[in-house]
PDB file of C-alpha atoms in Angstrom:
ATOM      1  CA  UNK A   1      47.100 153.174 159.106  1.00 52.00           C
ATOM      2  CA  UNK A   2      45.928 151.010 162.013  1.00 65.00           C
ATOM      3  CA  UNK A   3      45.244 152.624 165.362  1.00 78.00           C
ATOM      4  CA  UNK A   4      48.005 152.127 167.953  1.00 86.00           C
ATOM      5  CA  UNK A   5      47.598 149.412 170.586  1.00 95.00           C
ATOM      6  CA  UNK A   6      48.159 150.839 174.064  1.00 98.00           C
ATOM      7  CA  UNK A   7      49.733 149.194 177.112  1.00 98.00           C
ATOM      8  CA  UNK A   8      50.457 150.209 180.697  1.00 98.00           C
ATOM      9  CA  UNK A   9      53.014 147.783 182.063  1.00 97.00           C
ATOM     10  CA  UNK A  10      53.307 149.059 185.628  1.00 96.00           C
ATOM     11  CA  UNK A  11      50.212 148.572 187.778  1.00 95.00           C
ATOM     12  CA  UNK A  12      49.600 147.209 191.265  1.00 95.00           C
ATOM     13  CA  UNK A  13      46.612 145.189 192.447  1.00 93.00           C
ATOM     14  CA  UNK A  14      45.557 143.761 195.815  1.00 92.00           C
ATOM     15  CA  UNK A  15      47.200 142.997 198.141  1.00 91.00           C
ATOM     16  CA  UNK A  16      49.778 145.518 196.897  1.00 92.00           C
ATOM     17  CA  UNK A  17      47.032 147.967 195.900  1.00 92.00           C
ATOM     18  CA  UNK A  18      43.435 148.834 196.725  1.00 94.00           C
ATOM     19  CA  UNK A  19      41.723 147.221 193.724  1.00 95.00           C
ATOM     20  CA  UNK A  20      41.577 143.619 192.621  1.00 92.00           C
ATOM     21  CA  UNK A  21      43.195 142.483 189.411  1.00 92.00           C
ATOM     22  CA  UNK A  22      39.728 142.100 187.862  1.00 92.00           C
ATOM     23  CA  UNK A  23      38.811 145.681 188.773  1.00 94.00           C
ATOM     24  CA  UNK A  24      42.073 147.041 187.357  1.00 95.00           C
ATOM     25  CA  UNK A  25      41.642 145.042 184.149  1.00 94.00           C
ATOM     26  CA  UNK A  26      38.029 146.094 183.685  1.00 94.00           C
ATOM     27  CA  UNK A  27      38.805 149.796 184.090  1.00 96.00           C
ATOM     28  CA  UNK A  28      41.880 149.594 181.844  1.00 96.00           C
ATOM     29  CA  UNK A  29      39.822 147.919 179.123  1.00 96.00           C
ATOM     30  CA  UNK A  30      37.130 150.602 179.460  1.00 96.00           C
ATOM     31  CA  UNK A  31      39.776 153.327 179.051  1.00 97.00           C
ATOM     32  CA  UNK A  32      41.193 151.823 175.866  1.00 96.00           C
ATOM     33  CA  UNK A  33      44.161 149.697 176.901  1.00 97.00           C
ATOM     34  CA  UNK A  34      44.815 146.418 175.100  1.00 96.00           C
ATOM     35  CA  UNK A  35      47.169 145.070 177.740  1.00 96.00           C
ATOM     36  CA  UNK A  36      48.438 145.791 181.245  1.00 96.00           C
ATOM     37  CA  UNK A  37      51.302 144.578 183.386  1.00 96.00           C
ATOM     38  CA  UNK A  38      50.649 143.682 187.020  1.00 94.00           C
ATOM     39  CA  UNK A  39      53.917 144.590 188.710  1.00 95.00           C
ATOM     40  CA  UNK A  40      53.312 144.164 192.410  1.00 95.00           C
ATOM     41  CA  UNK A  41      56.328 144.938 194.567  1.00 95.00           C
ATOM     42  CA  UNK A  42      58.678 142.050 195.248  1.00 93.00           C
ATOM     43  CA  UNK A  43      58.063 142.376 199.005  1.00 86.00           C
ATOM     44  CA  UNK A  44      54.312 141.887 198.441  1.00 81.00           C
ATOM     45  CA  UNK A  45      52.364 138.850 197.276  1.00 69.00           C
ATOM     46  CA  UNK A  46      52.909 138.197 193.562  1.00 66.00           C
ATOM     47  CA  UNK A  47      50.116 138.124 191.029  1.00 64.00           C
ATOM     48  CA  UNK A  48      49.240 134.504 190.305  1.00 59.00           C
ATOM     49  CA  UNK A  49      46.586 134.814 187.595  1.00 64.00           C
ATOM     50  CA  UNK A  50      47.606 136.174 184.205  1.00 69.00           C
ATOM     51  CA  UNK A  51      46.303 135.855 180.659  1.00 69.00           C
ATOM     52  CA  UNK A  52      43.144 137.361 179.246  1.00 68.00           C
ATOM     53  CA  UNK A  53      40.696 139.096 181.582  1.00 65.00           C
ATOM     54  CA  UNK A  54      37.625 141.095 180.513  1.00 68.00           C
ATOM     55  CA  UNK A  55      38.925 141.285 176.955  1.00 83.00           C
ATOM     56  CA  UNK A  56      42.323 142.665 177.942  1.00 93.00           C
ATOM     57  CA  UNK A  57      45.679 140.910 178.082  1.00 94.00           C
ATOM     58  CA  UNK A  58      47.383 140.756 181.475  1.00 94.00           C
ATOM     59  CA  UNK A  59      51.135 140.299 181.778  1.00 95.00           C
ATOM     60  CA  UNK A  60      52.895 138.973 184.853  1.00 93.00           C
ATOM     61  CA  UNK A  61      55.366 141.464 186.272  1.00 95.00           C
ATOM     62  CA  UNK A  62      57.247 142.505 189.383  1.00 96.00           C
ATOM     63  CA  UNK A  63      58.676 145.750 190.724  1.00 97.00           C
ATOM     64  CA  UNK A  64      61.860 144.852 192.549  1.00 97.00           C
ATOM     65  CA  UNK A  65      62.556 146.643 195.823  1.00 97.00           C
ATOM     66  CA  UNK A  66      66.102 146.209 197.117  1.00 97.00           C
ATOM     67  CA  UNK A  67      68.225 147.918 199.757  1.00 95.00           C
ATOM     68  CA  UNK A  68      71.487 147.591 197.837  1.00 97.00           C
ATOM     69  CA  UNK A  69      72.804 146.560 194.385  1.00 97.00           C
ATOM     70  CA  UNK A  70      73.875 143.107 195.552  1.00 97.00           C
ATOM     71  CA  UNK A  71      70.387 142.255 196.756  1.00 97.00           C
ATOM     72  CA  UNK A  72      68.941 143.714 193.562  1.00 98.00           C
ATOM     73  CA  UNK A  73      71.033 141.406 191.391  1.00 97.00           C
ATOM     74  CA  UNK A  74      69.851 138.458 193.463  1.00 97.00           C
ATOM     75  CA  UNK A  75      66.217 139.450 192.957  1.00 96.00           C
ATOM     76  CA  UNK A  76      66.745 139.876 189.209  1.00 97.00           C
ATOM     77  CA  UNK A  77      68.076 136.330 189.038  1.00 96.00           C
ATOM     78  CA  UNK A  78      65.158 135.046 191.118  1.00 94.00           C
ATOM     79  CA  UNK A  79      62.374 136.677 189.110  1.00 94.00           C
ATOM     80  CA  UNK A  80      63.654 137.148 185.549  1.00 95.00           C
ATOM     81  CA  UNK A  81      62.356 133.880 184.130  1.00 93.00           C
ATOM     82  CA  UNK A  82      59.089 134.048 186.086  1.00 91.00           C
ATOM     83  CA  UNK A  83      57.761 137.349 184.720  1.00 94.00           C
ATOM     84  CA  UNK A  84      57.053 139.166 181.476  1.00 95.00           C
ATOM     85  CA  UNK A  85      57.926 142.589 182.886  1.00 96.00           C
ATOM     86  CA  UNK A  86      60.787 143.098 185.318  1.00 97.00           C
ATOM     87  CA  UNK A  87      60.888 146.616 186.761  1.00 97.00           C
ATOM     88  CA  UNK A  88      63.157 148.112 189.417  1.00 98.00           C
ATOM     89  CA  UNK A  89      62.097 150.675 192.017  1.00 97.00           C
ATOM     90  CA  UNK A  90      64.919 153.213 191.855  1.00 97.00           C
ATOM     91  CA  UNK A  91      65.664 156.461 193.662  1.00 94.00           C
ATOM     92  CA  UNK A  92      68.992 155.410 195.140  1.00 95.00           C
ATOM     93  CA  UNK A  93      72.064 156.129 193.023  1.00 95.00           C
ATOM     94  CA  UNK A  94      73.510 152.651 193.482  1.00 97.00           C
ATOM     95  CA  UNK A  95      70.199 150.949 192.678  1.00 98.00           C
ATOM     96  CA  UNK A  96      69.697 153.131 189.588  1.00 98.00           C
ATOM     97  CA  UNK A  97      73.172 152.255 188.326  1.00 98.00           C
ATOM     98  CA  UNK A  98      72.751 148.539 188.991  1.00 98.00           C
ATOM     99  CA  UNK A  99      69.390 148.565 187.184  1.00 98.00           C
ATOM    100  CA  UNK A 100      70.528 150.296 183.987  1.00 98.00           C
ATOM    101  CA  UNK A 101      73.687 148.189 183.802  1.00 98.00           C
ATOM    102  CA  UNK A 102      71.712 144.928 183.881  1.00 98.00           C
ATOM    103  CA  UNK A 103      70.274 143.822 180.497  1.00 97.00           C
ATOM    104  CA  UNK A 104      67.831 141.535 182.307  1.00 97.00           C
ATOM    105  CA  UNK A 105      65.980 144.574 183.666  1.00 98.00           C
ATOM    106  CA  UNK A 106      63.136 145.900 181.510  1.00 98.00           C
ATOM    107  CA  UNK A 107      62.153 149.131 183.261  1.00 98.00           C
ATOM    108  CA  UNK A 108      63.586 151.577 185.789  1.00 98.00           C
ATOM    109  CA  UNK A 109      60.777 153.212 187.806  1.00 97.00           C
ATOM    110  CA  UNK A 110      61.062 156.249 190.113  1.00 95.00           C
ATOM    111  CA  UNK A 111      64.747 156.984 189.453  1.00 96.00           C
ATOM    112  CA  UNK A 112      64.551 160.464 190.966  1.00 92.00           C
ATOM    113  CA  UNK A 113      64.404 161.974 194.428  1.00 87.00           C
ATOM    114  CA  UNK A 114      62.939 165.322 195.508  1.00 82.00           C
ATOM    115  CA  UNK A 115      66.413 166.809 194.931  1.00 86.00           C
ATOM    116  CA  UNK A 116      67.435 165.341 191.575  1.00 90.00           C
ATOM    117  CA  UNK A 117      66.140 163.508 188.516  1.00 93.00           C
ATOM    118  CA  UNK A 118      68.102 160.349 189.311  1.00 94.00           C
ATOM    119  CA  UNK A 119      69.737 160.089 185.890  1.00 96.00           C
ATOM    120  CA  UNK A 120      72.911 161.487 184.379  1.00 97.00           C
ATOM    121  CA  UNK A 121      74.800 161.054 181.122  1.00 97.00           C
ATOM    122  CA  UNK A 122      76.603 157.908 182.312  1.00 98.00           C
ATOM    123  CA  UNK A 123      73.434 156.172 183.485  1.00 98.00           C
ATOM    124  CA  UNK A 124      71.532 157.187 180.339  1.00 98.00           C
ATOM    125  CA  UNK A 125      74.274 155.701 178.167  1.00 98.00           C
ATOM    126  CA  UNK A 126      74.138 152.441 180.165  1.00 98.00           C
ATOM    127  CA  UNK A 127      70.353 152.315 179.879  1.00 98.00           C
ATOM    128  CA  UNK A 128      70.639 152.726 176.120  1.00 98.00           C
ATOM    129  CA  UNK A 129      73.358 150.073 175.823  1.00 98.00           C
ATOM    130  CA  UNK A 130      71.356 147.559 177.869  1.00 98.00           C
ATOM    131  CA  UNK A 131      67.911 148.458 176.501  1.00 97.00           C
ATOM    132  CA  UNK A 132      66.511 149.377 179.920  1.00 98.00           C
ATOM    133  CA  UNK A 133      63.464 151.626 179.563  1.00 98.00           C
ATOM    134  CA  UNK A 134      62.942 154.666 181.783  1.00 98.00           C
ATOM    135  CA  UNK A 135      59.387 155.053 183.080  1.00 98.00           C
ATOM    136  CA  UNK A 136      57.607 158.387 183.400  1.00 97.00           C
ATOM    137  CA  UNK A 137      55.041 158.067 186.178  1.00 94.00           C
ATOM    138  CA  UNK A 138      51.977 160.133 185.337  1.00 92.00           C
ATOM    139  CA  UNK A 139      50.540 159.611 188.825  1.00 88.00           C
ATOM    140  CA  UNK A 140      53.108 162.007 190.264  1.00 84.00           C
ATOM    141  CA  UNK A 141      51.912 164.779 187.971  1.00 85.00           C
ATOM    142  CA  UNK A 142      48.318 164.209 189.066  1.00 84.00           C
ATOM    143  CA  UNK A 143      48.806 163.798 192.809  1.00 83.00           C
ATOM    144  CA  UNK A 144      51.642 166.225 193.577  1.00 80.00           C
ATOM    145  CA  UNK A 145      50.936 169.891 194.228  1.00 83.00           C
ATOM    146  CA  UNK A 146      52.860 173.156 194.398  1.00 87.00           C
ATOM    147  CA  UNK A 147      56.632 173.039 194.512  1.00 85.00           C
ATOM    148  CA  UNK A 148      56.811 169.243 194.516  1.00 86.00           C
ATOM    149  CA  UNK A 149      54.931 169.116 191.220  1.00 88.00           C
ATOM    150  CA  UNK A 150      57.207 171.781 189.739  1.00 90.00           C
ATOM    151  CA  UNK A 151      60.248 169.736 190.758  1.00 90.00           C
ATOM    152  CA  UNK A 152      58.738 166.567 189.272  1.00 91.00           C
ATOM    153  CA  UNK A 153      58.119 168.309 185.946  1.00 93.00           C
ATOM    154  CA  UNK A 154      61.668 169.656 185.931  1.00 94.00           C
ATOM    155  CA  UNK A 155      63.121 166.214 186.622  1.00 95.00           C
ATOM    156  CA  UNK A 156      60.977 164.669 183.891  1.00 96.00           C
ATOM    157  CA  UNK A 157      62.264 167.267 181.418  1.00 97.00           C
ATOM    158  CA  UNK A 158      65.866 166.455 182.355  1.00 97.00           C
ATOM    159  CA  UNK A 159      65.331 162.713 181.960  1.00 97.00           C
ATOM    160  CA  UNK A 160      63.519 163.168 178.671  1.00 98.00           C
ATOM    161  CA  UNK A 161      66.419 165.203 177.277  1.00 98.00           C
ATOM    162  CA  UNK A 162      68.872 162.491 178.330  1.00 98.00           C
ATOM    163  CA  UNK A 163      66.667 159.770 176.849  1.00 98.00           C
ATOM    164  CA  UNK A 164      66.551 161.610 173.536  1.00 98.00           C
ATOM    165  CA  UNK A 165      70.288 162.275 173.488  1.00 98.00           C
ATOM    166  CA  UNK A 166      71.286 158.664 174.190  1.00 98.00           C
ATOM    167  CA  UNK A 167      68.357 156.937 172.476  1.00 98.00           C
ATOM    168  CA  UNK A 168      67.067 155.435 175.717  1.00 98.00           C
ATOM    169  CA  UNK A 169      63.688 153.658 175.451  1.00 98.00           C
ATOM    170  CA  UNK A 170      61.028 155.191 177.663  1.00 98.00           C
ATOM    171  CA  UNK A 171      57.435 154.482 178.537  1.00 97.00           C
ATOM    172  CA  UNK A 172      54.480 156.134 180.237  1.00 98.00           C
ATOM    173  CA  UNK A 173      52.626 154.542 183.115  1.00 97.00           C
ATOM    174  CA  UNK A 174      49.784 155.404 185.453  1.00 95.00           C
ATOM    175  CA  UNK A 175      51.598 153.428 188.162  1.00 94.00           C
ATOM    176  CA  UNK A 176      48.121 152.917 189.574  1.00 95.00           C
ATOM    177  CA  UNK A 177      47.199 150.829 192.621  1.00 94.00           C
ATOM    178  CA  UNK A 178      43.515 151.792 192.552  1.00 95.00           C
ATOM    179  CA  UNK A 179      41.291 151.414 189.497  1.00 95.00           C
ATOM    180  CA  UNK A 180      40.051 155.010 189.734  1.00 95.00           C
ATOM    181  CA  UNK A 181      43.628 156.292 189.510  1.00 94.00           C
ATOM    182  CA  UNK A 182      43.865 155.078 185.925  1.00 96.00           C
ATOM    183  CA  UNK A 183      43.864 157.595 183.103  1.00 96.00           C
ATOM    184  CA  UNK A 184      43.140 156.897 179.439  1.00 97.00           C
ATOM    185  CA  UNK A 185      46.015 156.793 176.941  1.00 97.00           C
ATOM    186  CA  UNK A 186      44.974 160.097 175.335  1.00 96.00           C
ATOM    187  CA  UNK A 187      44.925 161.801 178.744  1.00 96.00           C
ATOM    188  CA  UNK A 188      48.381 160.416 179.534  1.00 97.00           C
ATOM    189  CA  UNK A 189      49.727 161.734 176.243  1.00 97.00           C
ATOM    190  CA  UNK A 190      48.285 165.157 177.024  1.00 96.00           C
ATOM    191  CA  UNK A 191      49.926 165.135 180.469  1.00 95.00           C
ATOM    192  CA  UNK A 192      53.262 164.197 178.915  1.00 96.00           C
ATOM    193  CA  UNK A 193      53.283 167.413 176.875  1.00 96.00           C
ATOM    194  CA  UNK A 194      53.606 169.310 180.176  1.00 94.00           C
ATOM    195  CA  UNK A 195      57.250 168.263 180.388  1.00 96.00           C
ATOM    196  CA  UNK A 196      58.002 168.549 176.686  1.00 97.00           C
ATOM    197  CA  UNK A 197      57.233 165.119 175.268  1.00 98.00           C
ATOM    198  CA  UNK A 198      56.061 165.236 171.662  1.00 97.00           C
ATOM    199  CA  UNK A 199      52.798 163.509 170.804  1.00 96.00           C
ATOM    200  CA  UNK A 200      54.498 160.876 168.634  1.00 97.00           C
ATOM    201  CA  UNK A 201      56.972 160.154 171.449  1.00 98.00           C
ATOM    202  CA  UNK A 202      54.142 159.754 173.954  1.00 98.00           C
ATOM    203  CA  UNK A 203      52.234 157.475 171.603  1.00 97.00           C
ATOM    204  CA  UNK A 204      55.308 155.293 171.161  1.00 98.00           C
ATOM    205  CA  UNK A 205      55.869 155.252 174.939  1.00 98.00           C
ATOM    206  CA  UNK A 206      52.408 153.733 175.358  1.00 98.00           C
ATOM    207  CA  UNK A 207      52.505 151.379 172.407  1.00 98.00           C
ATOM    208  CA  UNK A 208      55.796 150.524 170.681  1.00 97.00           C
ATOM    209  CA  UNK A 209      58.116 150.504 173.705  1.00 98.00           C
ATOM    210  CA  UNK A 210      55.919 148.321 175.963  1.00 97.00           C
ATOM    211  CA  UNK A 211      55.104 146.044 173.012  1.00 97.00           C
ATOM    212  CA  UNK A 212      58.832 145.533 172.421  1.00 97.00           C
ATOM    213  CA  UNK A 213      59.372 144.673 176.103  1.00 97.00           C
ATOM    214  CA  UNK A 214      56.673 142.001 175.940  1.00 96.00           C
ATOM    215  CA  UNK A 215      57.942 140.695 172.610  1.00 95.00           C
ATOM    216  CA  UNK A 216      61.482 140.440 173.956  1.00 93.00           C
ATOM    217  CA  UNK A 217      60.270 138.544 176.997  1.00 87.00           C
ATOM    218  CA  UNK A 218      58.283 136.107 174.880  1.00 83.00           C
ATOM    219  CA  UNK A 219      61.208 135.482 172.551  1.00 81.00           C
ATOM    220  CA  UNK A 220      63.259 134.614 175.585  1.00 71.00           C
ATOM    221  CA  UNK A 221      66.453 136.030 176.944  1.00 49.00           C
ATOM    222  CA  UNK A 222      68.483 134.032 174.423  1.00 46.00           C
ATOM    223  CA  UNK A 223      67.497 136.645 171.858  1.00 47.00           C
ATOM    224  CA  UNK A 224      70.390 139.048 171.242  1.00 48.00           C
ATOM    225  CA  UNK A 225      69.366 141.079 168.227  1.00 50.00           C
ATOM    226  CA  UNK A 226      67.647 140.569 164.898  1.00 49.00           C
ATOM    227  CA  UNK A 227      69.130 137.393 163.386  1.00 49.00           C
ATOM    228  CA  UNK A 228      71.312 136.559 166.413  1.00 52.00           C
ATOM    229  CA  UNK A 229      70.437 134.371 169.381  1.00 49.00           C
ATOM    230  CA  UNK A 230      72.145 132.093 171.914  1.00 47.00           C
ATOM    231  CA  UNK A 231      71.577 128.403 171.223  1.00 46.00           C
ATOM    232  CA  UNK A 232      72.630 126.018 174.003  1.00 38.00           C
ATOM    233  CA  UNK A 233      75.048 128.562 175.373  1.00 41.00           C
ATOM    234  CA  UNK A 234      76.652 129.342 172.019  1.00 38.00           C
ATOM    235  CA  UNK A 235      76.021 132.580 170.150  1.00 40.00           C
ATOM    236  CA  UNK A 236      74.958 131.797 166.618  1.00 36.00           C
ATOM    237  CA  UNK A 237      73.646 133.768 163.686  1.00 38.00           C
ATOM    238  CA  UNK A 238      70.502 132.866 161.833  1.00 40.00           C
ATOM    239  CA  UNK A 239      71.241 133.177 158.150  1.00 38.00           C
ATOM    240  CA  UNK A 240      67.599 133.648 157.322  1.00 40.00           C
ATOM    241  CA  UNK A 241      66.845 135.880 160.281  1.00 40.00           C
ATOM    242  CA  UNK A 242      64.359 135.181 163.014  1.00 37.00           C
ATOM    243  CA  UNK A 243      61.355 133.101 162.156  1.00 35.00           C
TER     244      UNK A 243
END
């Protein structure tokens, strides 16, 4: 069986972060990643250069930051066809709901607050229905200390249980903005066991789920499901399946 191909789709480079895109790519390649997503915040300068860098594939992304659901929907419309990875910075109940109810969103980042995990049964069901992945940010487990780290682990456990129950896609990310904040895939999988994620789940969260997000983006948003796509505004079924 071939070794899994690992991706981290949520990273930030200068001017949004401390390291350049080249530095982030070089470190990610050294640690064993095959591809990374540069998802600078929407209120920062976007990443202009994408493609192959230092033997690693770089995907154009954005992390949308919005003050209310209406503004979020406007940003989704603005960026969806410009990026491979469209993530939403959550934490507000209205933003979380708007993100998981929008099939044009790929990833919901930081859904929780210090007081709650940010997800519930209704939001998890919407995320599953609309194929919006929930991100588990490994940086919080590394940087937080004491009670804040305990709360983060508890919230991750809650969200993982909901993701399992409703078959919500989920991924792991370093959410790094500095090249030395990156951790190797095996280290990330080990960290994920702290909140109950099985090794096979963690492996999939670093390989299969991000690969599907990229594949879906490259197929285009006219793709509905296997064998079904929208052609010139009309839903049609491919008798022979996708080519």
